[in-house]
PDB file of C-alpha atoms in Angstrom:
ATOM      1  CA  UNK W   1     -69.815  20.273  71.978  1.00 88.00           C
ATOM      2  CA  UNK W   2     -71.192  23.955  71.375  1.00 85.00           C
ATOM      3  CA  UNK W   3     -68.346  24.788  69.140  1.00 82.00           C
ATOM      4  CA  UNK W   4     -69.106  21.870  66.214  1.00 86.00           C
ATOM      5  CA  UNK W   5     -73.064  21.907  67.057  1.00 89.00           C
ATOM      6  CA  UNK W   6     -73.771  18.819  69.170  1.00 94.00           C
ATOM      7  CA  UNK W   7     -76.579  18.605  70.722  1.00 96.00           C
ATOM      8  CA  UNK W   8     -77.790  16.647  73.869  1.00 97.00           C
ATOM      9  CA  UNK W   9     -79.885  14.019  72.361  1.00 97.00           C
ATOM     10  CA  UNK W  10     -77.205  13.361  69.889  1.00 97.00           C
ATOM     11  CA  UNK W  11     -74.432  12.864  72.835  1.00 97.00           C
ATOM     12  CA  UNK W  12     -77.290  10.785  74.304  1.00 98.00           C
ATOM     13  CA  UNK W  13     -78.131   8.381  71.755  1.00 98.00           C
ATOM     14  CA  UNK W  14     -74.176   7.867  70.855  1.00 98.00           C
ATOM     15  CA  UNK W  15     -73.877   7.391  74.347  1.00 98.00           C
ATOM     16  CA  UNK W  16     -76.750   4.596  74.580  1.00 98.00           C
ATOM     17  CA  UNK W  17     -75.193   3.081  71.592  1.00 98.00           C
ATOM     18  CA  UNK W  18     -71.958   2.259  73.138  1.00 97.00           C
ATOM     19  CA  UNK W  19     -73.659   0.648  76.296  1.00 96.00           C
ATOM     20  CA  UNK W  20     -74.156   3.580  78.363  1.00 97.00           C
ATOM     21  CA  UNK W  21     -77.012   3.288  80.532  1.00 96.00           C
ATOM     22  CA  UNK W  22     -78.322   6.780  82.337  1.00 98.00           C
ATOM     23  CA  UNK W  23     -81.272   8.168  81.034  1.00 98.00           C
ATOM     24  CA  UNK W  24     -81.563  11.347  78.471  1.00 98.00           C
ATOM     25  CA  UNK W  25     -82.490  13.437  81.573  1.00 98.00           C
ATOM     26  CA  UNK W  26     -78.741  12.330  83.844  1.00 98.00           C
ATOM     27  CA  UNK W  27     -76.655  12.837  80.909  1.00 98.00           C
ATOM     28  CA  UNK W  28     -78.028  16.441  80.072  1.00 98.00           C
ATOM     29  CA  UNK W  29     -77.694  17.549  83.633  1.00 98.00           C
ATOM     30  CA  UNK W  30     -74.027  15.860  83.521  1.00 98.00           C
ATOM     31  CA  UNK W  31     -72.797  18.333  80.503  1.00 96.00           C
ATOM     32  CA  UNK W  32     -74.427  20.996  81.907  1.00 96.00           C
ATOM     33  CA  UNK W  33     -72.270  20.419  85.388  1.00 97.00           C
ATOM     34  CA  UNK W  34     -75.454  19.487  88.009  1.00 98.00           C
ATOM     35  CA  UNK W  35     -74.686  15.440  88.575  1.00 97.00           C
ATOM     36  CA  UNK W  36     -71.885  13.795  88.576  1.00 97.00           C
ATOM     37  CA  UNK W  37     -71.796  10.025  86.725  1.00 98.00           C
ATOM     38  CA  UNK W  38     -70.028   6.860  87.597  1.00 97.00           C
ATOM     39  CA  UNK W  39     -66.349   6.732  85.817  1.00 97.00           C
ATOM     40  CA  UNK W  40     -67.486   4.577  83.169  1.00 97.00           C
ATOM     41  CA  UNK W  41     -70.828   6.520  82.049  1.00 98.00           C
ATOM     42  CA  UNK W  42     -68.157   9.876  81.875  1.00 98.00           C
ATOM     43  CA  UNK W  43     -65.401   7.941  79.583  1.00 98.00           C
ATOM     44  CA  UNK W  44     -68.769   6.682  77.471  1.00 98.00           C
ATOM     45  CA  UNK W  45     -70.026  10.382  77.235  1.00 98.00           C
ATOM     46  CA  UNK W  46     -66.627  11.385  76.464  1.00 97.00           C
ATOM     47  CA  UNK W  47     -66.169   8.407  73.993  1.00 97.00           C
ATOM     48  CA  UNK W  48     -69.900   9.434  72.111  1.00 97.00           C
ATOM     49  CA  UNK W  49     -68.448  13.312  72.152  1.00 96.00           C
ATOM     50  CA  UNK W  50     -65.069  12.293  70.187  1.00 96.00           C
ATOM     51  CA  UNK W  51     -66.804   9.947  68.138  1.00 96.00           C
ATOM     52  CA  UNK W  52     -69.350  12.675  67.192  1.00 95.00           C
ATOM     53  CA  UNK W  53     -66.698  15.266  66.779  1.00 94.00           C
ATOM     54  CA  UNK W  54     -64.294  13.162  64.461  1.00 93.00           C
ATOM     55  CA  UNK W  55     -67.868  12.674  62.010  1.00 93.00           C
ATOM     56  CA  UNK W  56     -68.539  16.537  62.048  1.00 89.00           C
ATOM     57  CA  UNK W  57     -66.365  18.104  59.161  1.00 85.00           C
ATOM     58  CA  UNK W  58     -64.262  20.574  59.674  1.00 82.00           C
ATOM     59  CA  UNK W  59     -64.815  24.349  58.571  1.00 80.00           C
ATOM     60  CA  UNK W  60     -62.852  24.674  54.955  1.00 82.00           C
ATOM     61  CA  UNK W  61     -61.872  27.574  53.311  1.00 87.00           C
ATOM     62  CA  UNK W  62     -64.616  28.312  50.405  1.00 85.00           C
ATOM     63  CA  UNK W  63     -63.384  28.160  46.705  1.00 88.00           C
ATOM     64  CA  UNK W  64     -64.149  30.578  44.268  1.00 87.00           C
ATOM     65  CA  UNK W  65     -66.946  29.081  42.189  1.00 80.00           C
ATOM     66  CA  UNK W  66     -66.109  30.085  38.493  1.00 66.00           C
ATOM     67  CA  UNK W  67     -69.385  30.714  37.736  1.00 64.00           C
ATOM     68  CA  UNK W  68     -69.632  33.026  40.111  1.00 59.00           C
ATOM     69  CA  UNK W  69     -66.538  34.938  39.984  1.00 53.00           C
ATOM     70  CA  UNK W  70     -66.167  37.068  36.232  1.00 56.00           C
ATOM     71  CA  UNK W  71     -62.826  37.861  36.746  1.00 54.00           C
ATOM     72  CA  UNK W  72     -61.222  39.708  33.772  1.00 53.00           C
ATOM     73  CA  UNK W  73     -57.504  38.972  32.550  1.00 53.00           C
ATOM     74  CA  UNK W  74     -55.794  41.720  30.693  1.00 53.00           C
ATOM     75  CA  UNK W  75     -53.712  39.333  29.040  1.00 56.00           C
ATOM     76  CA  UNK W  76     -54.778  38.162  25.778  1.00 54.00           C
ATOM     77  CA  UNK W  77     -54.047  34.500  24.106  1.00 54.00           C
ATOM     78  CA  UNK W  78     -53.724  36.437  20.774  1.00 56.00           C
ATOM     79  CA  UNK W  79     -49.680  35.993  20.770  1.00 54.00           C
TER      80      UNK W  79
END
């Protein structure tokens, strides 16, 4: 969750979405390892994760803007 930016209320509200029923409150203690949920709420909070995580976009390499970037050819078109 850290590594792509998720946040607790958004696990939460995914969560709710897809029929899960604990409370804000149980699911933040449940990522953060002090409660344990029923097997059902865990595959929902696992579900809302993945969910969440295949909607974040991946980091991409940057392209040069050519704008930006003045680069100079020493070849000339004059031939």
């Amino acid at each position: 969750m850290h590594a792509v930016g998720l946040d607790v209320p958004s696990v939460w509200i995914r969560y709710f979405s897809l029929t899960g029923n604990a409370d804000e409150v149980e699911i933040d203690a449940y990522l953060h390892g002090l409660t344990d949920l029923l097997p059902l709420d865990r595959n929902l909070v696992s579900h809302a994760v993945n969910e969440l995580i295949a909607e974040t976009p991946p980091p991409a390499a940057p392209y040069t803007d050519d704008h930006m970037d003045r680069h100079t050819d020493s070849r000339t078109d004059d031939a």
